[in-house]
Tab-separated table of C-alpha atoms in Angstrom:
chain	number	residue	atom	x	y	z
A	1	MET	CA	95.554	12.244	53.591
A	2	VAL	CA	98.221	12.209	50.780
A	3	ASP	CA	97.470	9.711	48.043
A	4	THR	CA	98.683	10.040	44.606
A	5	LEU	CA	101.818	12.738	44.092
A	6	GLN	CA	103.502	13.831	40.356
A	7	PHE	CA	106.505	16.137	41.228
A	8	THR	CA	109.844	17.234	39.760
A	9	ILE	CA	113.300	17.129	41.224
A	10	SER	CA	114.899	19.541	40.126
A	11	GLU	CA	118.050	19.055	41.818
A	12	TYR	CA	120.303	15.814	41.389
A	13	GLU	CA	123.543	13.228	39.602
A	14	LEU	CA	122.810	10.478	37.407
A	15	ASP	CA	125.270	7.647	38.399
A	16	ASN	CA	125.293	6.393	34.176
A	17	GLY	CA	126.432	2.821	35.528
A	18	LYS	CA	123.733	2.164	37.679
A	19	LEU	CA	121.122	3.675	34.585
A	20	ARG	CA	122.956	1.191	32.834
A	21	ASP	CA	123.167	-2.064	34.487
A	22	ARG	CA	119.621	-1.655	35.543
A	23	ARG	CA	116.583	-3.335	33.616
A	24	TRP	CA	114.494	-0.373	32.400
A	25	GLN	CA	111.166	-0.276	31.085
A	26	ALA	CA	112.134	2.651	28.487
A	27	ARG	CA	110.747	4.348	25.901
A	28	ARG	CA	111.046	7.700	23.962
A	29	GLU	CA	108.341	10.291	24.113
A	30	ALA	CA	109.512	13.527	22.110
A	31	SER	CA	111.944	15.087	23.796
A	32	TRP	CA	111.397	12.298	27.491
A	33	ASN	CA	113.623	9.086	28.307
A	34	VAL	CA	110.412	7.107	29.829
A	35	PHE	CA	111.498	5.022	32.340
A	36	ILE	CA	109.444	2.361	35.102
A	37	LEU	CA	110.677	1.489	37.816
A	38	LYS	CA	108.729	-1.294	39.546
A	39	HIS	CA	109.386	-0.717	43.490
A	40	ARG	CA	107.551	-3.685	44.351
A	41	LYS	CA	106.195	-6.701	42.208
A	42	ASP	CA	102.791	-5.501	42.031
A	43	ASP	CA	103.140	-1.661	42.167
A	44	LYS	CA	105.010	0.823	39.647
A	45	MET	CA	106.863	4.363	40.235
A	46	ARG	CA	107.301	6.197	37.410
A	47	ILE	CA	110.142	8.174	36.450
A	48	ARG	CA	110.790	10.331	33.607
A	49	LEU	CA	114.004	12.524	32.958
A	50	LEU	CA	113.850	14.963	30.899
A	51	GLY	CA	115.511	14.817	27.412
A	52	HIS	CA	117.319	18.171	27.214
A	53	GLU	CA	119.602	19.915	29.719
A	54	ALA	CA	117.795	23.135	29.318
A	55	GLU	CA	115.053	21.700	31.049
A	56	ARG	CA	116.531	18.894	33.430
A	57	GLY	CA	114.077	17.497	36.053
A	58	ALA	CA	113.403	13.953	37.206
A	59	VAL	CA	109.652	13.966	37.526
A	60	VAL	CA	108.401	10.927	39.986
A	61	GLU	CA	104.746	9.482	39.685
A	62	LEU	CA	103.528	7.296	42.377
A	63	SER	CA	101.013	6.742	45.269
A	64	ALA	CA	102.819	7.975	48.393
A	65	PRO	CA	101.053	5.177	50.497
A	66	LYS	CA	101.458	2.662	48.322
A	67	PHE	CA	105.056	3.461	47.793
A	68	MET	CA	105.300	3.300	51.879
A	69	TYR	CA	103.093	0.152	52.817
A	70	GLY	CA	101.862	-1.393	49.820
A	71	SER	CA	97.980	-0.117	49.533
A	72	ASN	CA	96.879	3.910	49.731
A	73	LEU	CA	93.688	2.094	51.964
A	74	TYR	CA	96.587	3.966	54.599
A	75	GLU	CA	96.125	7.775	55.219
A	76	LEU	CA	99.519	9.602	55.525
A	77	THR	CA	99.859	12.758	57.421
A	78	GLU	CA	102.891	14.878	57.861
A	79	GLU	CA	104.376	12.972	60.468
A	80	ASP	CA	104.857	10.103	57.297
A	81	LEU	CA	106.935	12.737	55.449
A	82	PRO	CA	110.857	12.424	56.652
A	83	ILE	CA	109.828	8.604	56.269
A	84	PHE	CA	108.524	9.333	52.629
A	85	CYS	CA	111.720	11.531	51.807
A	86	SER	CA	113.961	8.815	53.126
A	87	GLN	CA	112.493	5.874	51.695
A	88	LEU	CA	112.228	7.806	48.019
A	89	LYS	CA	116.023	8.846	48.257
A	90	ALA	CA	117.317	5.868	48.633
A	91	SER	CA	114.788	3.801	45.991
A	92	LEU	CA	116.143	6.693	43.549
A	93	HIS	CA	120.055	6.037	44.266
A	94	GLU	CA	119.211	2.133	43.562
A	95	VAL	CA	118.584	3.091	40.047
A	96	GLY	CA	121.204	6.163	39.377
A	97	ILE	CA	119.625	8.953	40.814
A	98	ASN	CA	121.268	10.589	43.175
A	99	THR	CA	119.122	13.426	45.341
A	100	ASP	CA	118.757	14.611	49.213
A	101	GLU	CA	115.866	15.015	51.383
A	102	THR	CA	115.776	18.677	50.934
A	103	ALA	CA	115.423	18.247	47.458
A	104	ILE	CA	112.670	16.018	47.591
A	105	ARG	CA	111.118	18.234	49.797
A	106	GLU	CA	111.289	21.114	47.506
A	107	ALA	CA	109.760	19.616	43.991
A	108	LYS	CA	107.224	21.096	42.572
A	109	LEU	CA	103.924	19.258	42.301
A	110	GLY	CA	102.457	18.834	39.243
A	111	LYS	CA	99.540	16.539	40.932
A	112	LEU	CA	97.708	16.070	44.090
A	113	HIS	CA	95.299	13.919	45.428
A	114	TYR	CA	94.132	14.607	49.099
A	115	CYS	CA	91.922	11.179	50.265
A	116	ARG	CA	89.675	10.643	53.309
A	117	ASN	CA	88.289	7.532	54.374
A	118	ILE	CA	84.777	7.481	56.160
A	119	PRO	CA	83.123	4.350	57.844
A	120	LEU	CA	79.576	4.811	57.366
A	121	GLN	CA	76.851	1.854	58.379
A	122	ILE	CA	76.067	-0.577	55.239
A	123	ASP	CA	73.004	0.880	53.991
A	124	THR	CA	74.430	4.407	53.524
A	125	LEU	CA	76.384	2.793	50.344
A	126	LYS	CA	73.232	3.097	48.728
A	127	LEU	CA	73.431	6.648	47.942
A	128	LEU	CA	76.646	5.824	46.144
A	129	GLY	CA	74.692	2.951	44.151
A	130	ASP	CA	71.807	6.001	43.299
A	131	LEU	CA	74.379	8.296	42.256
A	132	HIS	CA	76.324	5.709	39.836
A	133	GLN	CA	72.939	4.901	37.918
A	134	LEU	CA	72.022	9.145	38.363
A	135	SER	CA	75.527	10.680	37.163
A	136	THR	CA	75.645	11.881	33.456
A	137	GLN	CA	78.303	13.018	31.605
A	138	SER	CA	78.081	16.811	30.890
A	139	LYS	CA	79.733	18.124	27.739
A	140	SER	CA	80.735	21.388	29.208
A	141	SER	CA	83.596	22.107	31.270
A	142	SER	CA	82.096	20.797	34.834
A	143	TYR	CA	81.254	17.272	34.397
A	144	PHE	CA	78.856	14.746	36.783
A	145	ARG	CA	79.654	11.297	35.937
A	146	PRO	CA	79.849	7.450	37.509
A	147	TYR	CA	83.617	6.115	38.319
A	148	GLU	CA	84.987	3.365	35.740
A	149	LYS	CA	83.168	0.178	36.591
A	150	VAL	CA	86.718	-1.561	35.996
A	151	ALA	CA	88.303	-0.051	38.913
A	152	GLY	CA	86.044	-2.049	41.476
A	153	ARG	CA	84.000	1.436	42.517
A	154	THR	CA	80.938	2.057	42.738
A	155	GLY	CA	80.288	6.151	43.032
A	156	CYS	CA	80.608	9.391	41.518
A	157	LYS	CA	83.190	12.132	40.380
A	158	ILE	CA	82.011	15.786	40.371
A	159	GLY	CA	84.544	17.834	38.557
A	160	GLU	CA	85.855	20.550	36.591
A	161	ARG	CA	88.646	20.892	33.666
A	162	THR	CA	90.327	24.508	33.451
A	163	ALA	CA	92.868	25.741	30.671
A	164	SER	CA	96.052	24.932	33.120
A	165	GLY	CA	94.785	21.562	34.747
A	166	SER	CA	91.779	19.842	36.453
A	167	ILE	CA	89.473	19.170	40.085
A	168	ASP	CA	88.420	15.783	40.147
A	169	VAL	CA	86.291	15.420	43.227
A	170	GLY	CA	85.922	11.665	43.924
A	171	LEU	CA	83.153	9.656	45.914
A	172	TYR	CA	83.130	5.931	45.831
A	173	ASP	CA	82.972	2.313	47.687
A	174	LYS	CA	86.877	1.897	48.870
A	175	VAL	CA	86.118	-1.617	49.764
A	176	ALA	CA	84.625	-2.907	46.730
A	177	GLU	CA	87.671	-1.291	45.145
A	178	LEU	CA	90.058	-3.114	47.045
A	179	GLU	CA	88.429	-6.535	47.230
A	180	SER	CA	88.951	-6.441	43.374
A	181	HIS	CA	92.331	-5.946	43.501
A	182	ASN	CA	94.394	-8.894	43.500
A	183	ILE	CA	97.591	-7.224	45.620
A	184	LEU	CA	98.273	-9.131	48.879
A	185	GLU	CA	99.023	-5.581	50.733
A	186	ALA	CA	95.619	-4.252	49.654
A	187	HIS	CA	93.705	-7.460	51.691
A	188	GLU	CA	95.771	-7.023	54.546
A	189	ALA	CA	94.949	-3.557	54.926
A	190	LEU	CA	91.123	-4.142	54.113
A	191	ASP	CA	91.093	-7.021	56.915
A	192	LYS	CA	92.966	-4.423	58.971
A	193	TYR	CA	90.117	-1.973	58.798
A	194	LYS	CA	87.593	-4.700	59.513
A	195	VAL	CA	88.970	-5.533	62.634
A	196	ASN	CA	88.979	-2.010	63.836
A	197	PHE	CA	85.716	-0.736	61.857
A	198	PRO	CA	83.246	-4.082	62.399
A	199	GLY	CA	79.984	-3.804	60.448
A	200	LEU	CA	80.630	-0.535	58.689
A	201	GLU	CA	81.414	0.082	54.997
A	202	LEU	CA	83.951	2.550	54.053
A	203	ILE	CA	83.811	5.470	51.581
A	204	ARG	CA	86.382	7.073	50.215
A	205	PHE	CA	86.776	10.627	49.624
A	206	GLU	CA	89.237	12.198	47.401
A	207	VAL	CA	90.092	15.615	45.715
A	208	GLN	CA	92.381	14.862	42.464
A	209	MET	CA	94.357	18.264	41.031
A	210	THR	CA	96.602	18.334	38.253
A	211	GLY	CA	98.221	21.151	37.042
A	212	GLN	CA	100.601	23.481	39.440
A	213	ARG	CA	98.270	26.392	38.864
A	214	THR	CA	95.052	24.813	39.583
A	215	ILE	CA	96.545	23.112	42.939
A	216	MET	CA	97.726	26.737	43.425
A	217	ARG	CA	94.412	28.322	43.022
A	218	ALA	CA	92.676	25.205	44.928
A	219	ILE	CA	94.880	25.878	48.041
A	220	LYS	CA	94.615	29.361	48.199
A	221	GLN	CA	90.935	29.230	47.561
A	222	ALA	CA	90.216	26.571	50.649
A	223	THR	CA	93.095	27.868	53.139
A	224	GLY	CA	93.612	31.765	51.761
A	225	GLU	CA	97.225	31.421	51.459
A	226	ASN	CA	98.980	32.268	48.573
A	227	TRP	CA	102.063	30.475	47.593
A	228	PRO	CA	104.933	31.379	44.825
A	229	SER	CA	104.492	27.706	43.853
A	230	VAL	CA	103.474	24.094	45.578
A	231	THR	CA	106.142	22.000	46.534
A	232	LEU	CA	105.695	18.570	48.015
A	233	GLU	CA	106.430	19.615	51.847
A	234	LYS	CA	104.230	22.618	51.477
A	235	ALA	CA	101.200	20.598	50.166
A	236	TRP	CA	102.042	17.623	52.476
A	237	ARG	CA	100.750	19.852	55.743
A	238	ASN	CA	98.049	18.502	57.605
A	239	GLU	CA	95.964	21.411	57.956
A	240	VAL	CA	96.219	22.247	54.355
A	241	ALA	CA	95.148	18.933	53.030
A	242	LYS	CA	91.976	18.925	55.819
A	243	VAL	CA	90.803	22.397	55.027
A	244	LEU	CA	90.551	21.697	51.419
A	245	LEU	CA	89.257	18.275	52.172
A	246	GLN	CA	86.188	20.063	54.188
A	247	LYS	CA	85.488	22.740	52.079
A	248	LYS	CA	84.924	20.278	48.638
A	249	PHE	CA	83.226	17.975	50.887
A	250	ILE	CA	80.253	20.660	51.433
A	251	SER	CA	80.465	22.218	48.394
A	252	CYS	CA	79.839	18.511	46.525
A	253	PHE	CA	76.253	18.597	48.754
A	254	GLN	CA	75.331	22.223	48.429
A	255	GLY	CA	76.080	22.466	44.659
A	256	PRO	CA	76.111	19.173	42.304
A	257	LEU	CA	74.908	16.772	44.602
A	258	SER	CA	72.250	18.952	45.855
A	259	ARG	CA	70.921	19.697	42.508
A	260	LEU	CA	70.798	15.911	41.125
A	261	PHE	CA	68.825	15.050	44.396
A	262	ALA	CA	66.114	17.891	43.588
A	263	SER	CA	65.920	16.744	40.131
A	264	THR	CA	65.229	13.166	40.469
A	265	ASP	CA	62.014	11.186	40.963
A	266	SER	CA	63.969	9.364	43.710
A	267	ASP	CA	61.830	8.465	47.224
A	268	TYR	CA	63.173	10.303	50.196
A	269	SER	CA	65.227	7.881	51.562
A	270	LEU	CA	68.422	8.959	49.017
A	271	LEU	CA	68.233	12.928	50.358
A	272	GLN	CA	68.047	11.443	53.748
A	273	HIS	CA	71.234	9.180	52.983
A	274	GLY	CA	72.874	12.350	51.551
A	275	GLU	CA	72.522	14.211	54.726
A	276	ASP	CA	73.679	11.216	57.224
A	277	LEU	CA	76.431	11.135	54.608
A	278	GLU	CA	77.278	14.915	54.858
A	279	LEU	CA	77.385	15.102	58.689
A	280	LEU	CA	79.510	11.825	58.868
A	281	GLY	CA	82.126	13.004	56.552
A	282	LEU	CA	82.707	16.183	58.003
A	283	MET	CA	82.808	14.266	61.465
A	284	TYR	CA	85.979	12.310	59.951
A	285	LEU	CA	87.170	15.055	57.432
């Protein structure tokens, strides 16, 4: 259920020898030294080191399933967290950042994407095509718009910008996206999916949150849990991800999508697809 993450590790030691020996892609961004570490030939893990000791922190940004298995089609659960921490600790050590798994688990999140794959009948994807055509950009803090075509996605985003971050709810054709990627691991993952779900298409549902305060508020609204901060370990829990995904999925159809169905001249089949999608989505979320 966990995909893209950005988190700050506060407890670590730098091995300057390894840092100098590595062929980093480095640049300055204000008080930051920015390094790009290539974990695989076709994938990147972004590491940023604060330039001032008073603001010490190693900020890591990556797609957890891509980091572990080469494709974000795979859905991670809390059982994958120990493996992730072990692999990340080893990868950081290779480039001269020495930390332990406890520090990784306690790292504070600045970005958190939850996701779920929903297998559907092929004709149900008509809904995504209709939504893609009907989506419009709003000038307010809330918006409803299509996904960018460059990613090979057909679908829409429903989101809201806040002073402390943003929340985007995305619904798109995952098969189309993976087929547009020239990455071996992505195609291998897709082949496995087609074997397990023959004749079915795949819609991807994502909740994309940025900003520590925004993530805390979203989790509190969904679960009732009031945390002083959101750490990697807390956010990786299955029950937290599942409840938040379910509530955001329902709110999509009771809110902006319902208004879209009511205001459009599309035929009844569009609304019927929407009802089918909601029921099937709740089965898999």
